XYZ file of C-alpha atoms in Angstrom:
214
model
C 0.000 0.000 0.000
C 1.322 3.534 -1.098
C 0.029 6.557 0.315
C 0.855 10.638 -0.622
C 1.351 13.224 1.779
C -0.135 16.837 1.061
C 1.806 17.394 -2.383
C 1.934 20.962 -1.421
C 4.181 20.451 1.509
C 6.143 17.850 -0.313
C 9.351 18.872 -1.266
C 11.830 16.745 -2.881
C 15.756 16.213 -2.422
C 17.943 18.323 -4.100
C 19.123 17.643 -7.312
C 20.634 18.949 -10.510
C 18.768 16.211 -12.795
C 15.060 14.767 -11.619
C 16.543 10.945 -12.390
C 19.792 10.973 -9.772
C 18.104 9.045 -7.656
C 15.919 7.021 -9.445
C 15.759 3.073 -9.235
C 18.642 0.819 -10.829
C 20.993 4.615 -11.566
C 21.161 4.912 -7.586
C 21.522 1.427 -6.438
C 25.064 1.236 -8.416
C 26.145 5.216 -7.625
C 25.018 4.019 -3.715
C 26.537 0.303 -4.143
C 30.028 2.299 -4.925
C 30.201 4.484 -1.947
C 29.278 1.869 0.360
C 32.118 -0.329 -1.083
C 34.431 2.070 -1.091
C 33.467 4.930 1.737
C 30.262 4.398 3.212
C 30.225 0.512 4.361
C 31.729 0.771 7.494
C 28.881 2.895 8.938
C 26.543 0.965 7.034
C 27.681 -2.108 8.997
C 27.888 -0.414 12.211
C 24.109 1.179 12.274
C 22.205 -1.951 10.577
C 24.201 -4.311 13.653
C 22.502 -1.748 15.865
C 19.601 -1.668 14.413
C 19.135 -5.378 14.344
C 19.893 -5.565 18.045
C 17.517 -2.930 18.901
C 14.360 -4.533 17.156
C 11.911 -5.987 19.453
C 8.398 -7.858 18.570
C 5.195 -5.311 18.281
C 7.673 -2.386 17.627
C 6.601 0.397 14.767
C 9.461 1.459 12.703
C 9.587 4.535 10.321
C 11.944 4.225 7.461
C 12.694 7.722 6.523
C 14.124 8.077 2.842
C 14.014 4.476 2.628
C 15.398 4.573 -1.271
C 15.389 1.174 -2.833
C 14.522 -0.474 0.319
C 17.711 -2.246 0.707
C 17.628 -1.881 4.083
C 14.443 -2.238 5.427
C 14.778 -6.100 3.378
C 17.550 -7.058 5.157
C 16.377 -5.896 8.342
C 12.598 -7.775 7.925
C 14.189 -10.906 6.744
C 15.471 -11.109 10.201
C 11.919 -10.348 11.932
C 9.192 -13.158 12.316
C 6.644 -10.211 10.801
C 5.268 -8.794 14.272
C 7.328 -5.808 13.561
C 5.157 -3.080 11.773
C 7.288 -1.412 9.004
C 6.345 2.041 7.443
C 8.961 3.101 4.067
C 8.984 7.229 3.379
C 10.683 8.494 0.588
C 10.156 11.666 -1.626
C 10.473 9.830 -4.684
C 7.737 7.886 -5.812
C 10.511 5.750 -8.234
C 11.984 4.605 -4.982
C 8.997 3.816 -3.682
C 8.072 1.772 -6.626
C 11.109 -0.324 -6.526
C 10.114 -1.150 -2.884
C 6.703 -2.293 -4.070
C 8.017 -6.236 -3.052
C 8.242 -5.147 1.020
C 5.300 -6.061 3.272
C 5.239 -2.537 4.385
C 3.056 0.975 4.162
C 4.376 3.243 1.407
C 4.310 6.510 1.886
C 5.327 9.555 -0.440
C 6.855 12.533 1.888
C 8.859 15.176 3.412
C 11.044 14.389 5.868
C 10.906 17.479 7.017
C 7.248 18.081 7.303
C 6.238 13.671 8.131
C 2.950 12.984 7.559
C 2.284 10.986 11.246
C 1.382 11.865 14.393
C 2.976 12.692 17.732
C 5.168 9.915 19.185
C 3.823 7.126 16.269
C 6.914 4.749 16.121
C 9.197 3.095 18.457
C 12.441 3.184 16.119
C 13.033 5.828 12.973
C 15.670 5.364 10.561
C 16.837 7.853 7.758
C 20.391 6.199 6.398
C 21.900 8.132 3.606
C 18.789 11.105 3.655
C 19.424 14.032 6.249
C 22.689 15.264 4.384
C 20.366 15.803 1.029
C 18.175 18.495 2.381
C 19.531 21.611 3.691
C 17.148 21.993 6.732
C 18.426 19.405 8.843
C 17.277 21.298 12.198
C 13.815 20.518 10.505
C 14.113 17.361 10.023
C 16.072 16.302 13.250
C 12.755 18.286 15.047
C 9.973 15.906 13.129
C 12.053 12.676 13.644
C 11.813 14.010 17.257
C 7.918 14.578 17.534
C 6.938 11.547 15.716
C 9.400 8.950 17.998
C 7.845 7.864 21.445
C 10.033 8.408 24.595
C 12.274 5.956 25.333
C 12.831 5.503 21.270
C 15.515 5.443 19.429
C 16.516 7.555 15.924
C 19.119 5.797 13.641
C 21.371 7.958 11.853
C 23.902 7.388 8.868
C 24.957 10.166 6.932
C 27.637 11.566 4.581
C 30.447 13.022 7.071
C 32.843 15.851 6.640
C 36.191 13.868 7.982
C 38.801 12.455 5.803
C 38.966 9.321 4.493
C 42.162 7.692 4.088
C 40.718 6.098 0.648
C 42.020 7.761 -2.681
C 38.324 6.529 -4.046
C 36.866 7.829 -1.475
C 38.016 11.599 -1.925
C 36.507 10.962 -4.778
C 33.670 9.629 -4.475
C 33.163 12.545 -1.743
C 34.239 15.102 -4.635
C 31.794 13.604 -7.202
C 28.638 13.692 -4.624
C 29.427 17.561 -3.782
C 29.984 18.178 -7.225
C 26.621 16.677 -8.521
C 24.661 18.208 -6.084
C 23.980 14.705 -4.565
C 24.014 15.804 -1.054
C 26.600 17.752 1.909
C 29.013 16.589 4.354
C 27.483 17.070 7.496
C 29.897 18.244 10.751
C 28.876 15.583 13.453
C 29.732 18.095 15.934
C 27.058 20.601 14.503
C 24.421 17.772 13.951
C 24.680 16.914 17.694
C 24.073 20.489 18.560
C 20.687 20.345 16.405
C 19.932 17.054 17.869
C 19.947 18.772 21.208
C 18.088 21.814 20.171
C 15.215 19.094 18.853
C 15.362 17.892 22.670
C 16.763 14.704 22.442
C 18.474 13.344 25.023
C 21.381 11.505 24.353
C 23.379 11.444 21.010
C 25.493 7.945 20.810
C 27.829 7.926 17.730
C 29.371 4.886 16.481
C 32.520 4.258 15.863
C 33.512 3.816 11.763
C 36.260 5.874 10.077
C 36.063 7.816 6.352
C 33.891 9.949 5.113
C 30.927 8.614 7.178
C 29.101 8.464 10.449
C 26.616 6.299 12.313
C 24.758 7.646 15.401
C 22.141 6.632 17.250
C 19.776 9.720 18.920
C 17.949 8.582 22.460
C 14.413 9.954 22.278
């Protein structure tokens, strides 16, 4: 099931070209940074995420993509876990049409749910591609219960030690892809949104995991 947000509060992740981050075009651009930047985090928020899931939990999947994730992390559930994908592409959407899950086209920065709806939220690879990441850090917030959790993986601006890497990094701030975020400055808006402790996890390059208390 697919459902659509107000379209007039929908706005969509910045890009230079309407198909960068459409379907089988983004799975190999994203398949290369994870091989050769981005895995480390990858593996370090999805073995925390897989140890945080509990049966009857709700789980928001912000700027779910392809659904990569949210596969790998059901195919370790026995279904009592309710999943909900968001993404402000309706291609990506599409592509996760397979997933036993609600669809739903939106915002992360304006979410179409109510106060304190899910138990877990995860936005891997989505807060550095909008520029209002206070926003968003402030609806992840209002829509996670207390005593939730907010996975976080995102584009970081460190140094990798990998020549690919650079870049790769070079290549996404050149296409408009996304923006490096300062880990230091997102924990600062992650207080300002109230939340109460910010975790990171530890991965090198051009990349960081971090896991927000609610």
């Amino acid at each position: 099931m697919m459902r659509t947000c107000d379209p007039g509060a929908l706005r969509l992740r910045r890009s230079p070209r309407p198909d960068v981050f459409s379907g089988s075009r983004y799975a190999r651009s994203h398949s290369r940074w994870l091989r050769h930047a981005g895995g480390e985090a990858q593996c370090a928020i999805e073995g925390a995420l897989t140890a945080s899931l509990r049966p009857g939990m709700n789980v928001l999947d912000v700027a779910c993509g392809t659904g990569d994730m949210a596969r790998r992390l059901m195919s370790g559930t026995d279904g009592s876990i309710e999943f909900v994908l968001l993404d402000a592409s309706r291609t990506m959407l599409e592509t996760c049409a397979d997933i036993p899950a609600t669809r739903v086209l939106g915002c992360m920065t304006n979410l179409p749910f109510a106060d304190n709806s899910f138990d877990l939220l995860t936005c891997t690879w989505g807060i550095e591609t909008i520029s209002e990441t206070q926003s968003a850090l402030s609806e992840f917030v209002r829509v996670t219960r207390s005593g939730g959790y907010i996975f976080l993986v995102y584009c970081a601006d460190r140094p990798t030690r990998s020549l690919f890497g650079m870049a790769m990094r070079h290549h996404i701030a050149l296409t408009g892809r996304g923006q490096f975020l300062s880990q230091e400055a997102l924990c600062e808006q992650a207080a300002a949104a109230r939340v109460k402790r910010m975790q990171p996890l530890y991965c090198n390059g051009p990349a960081a995991a971090m896991i927000l208390h609610i």
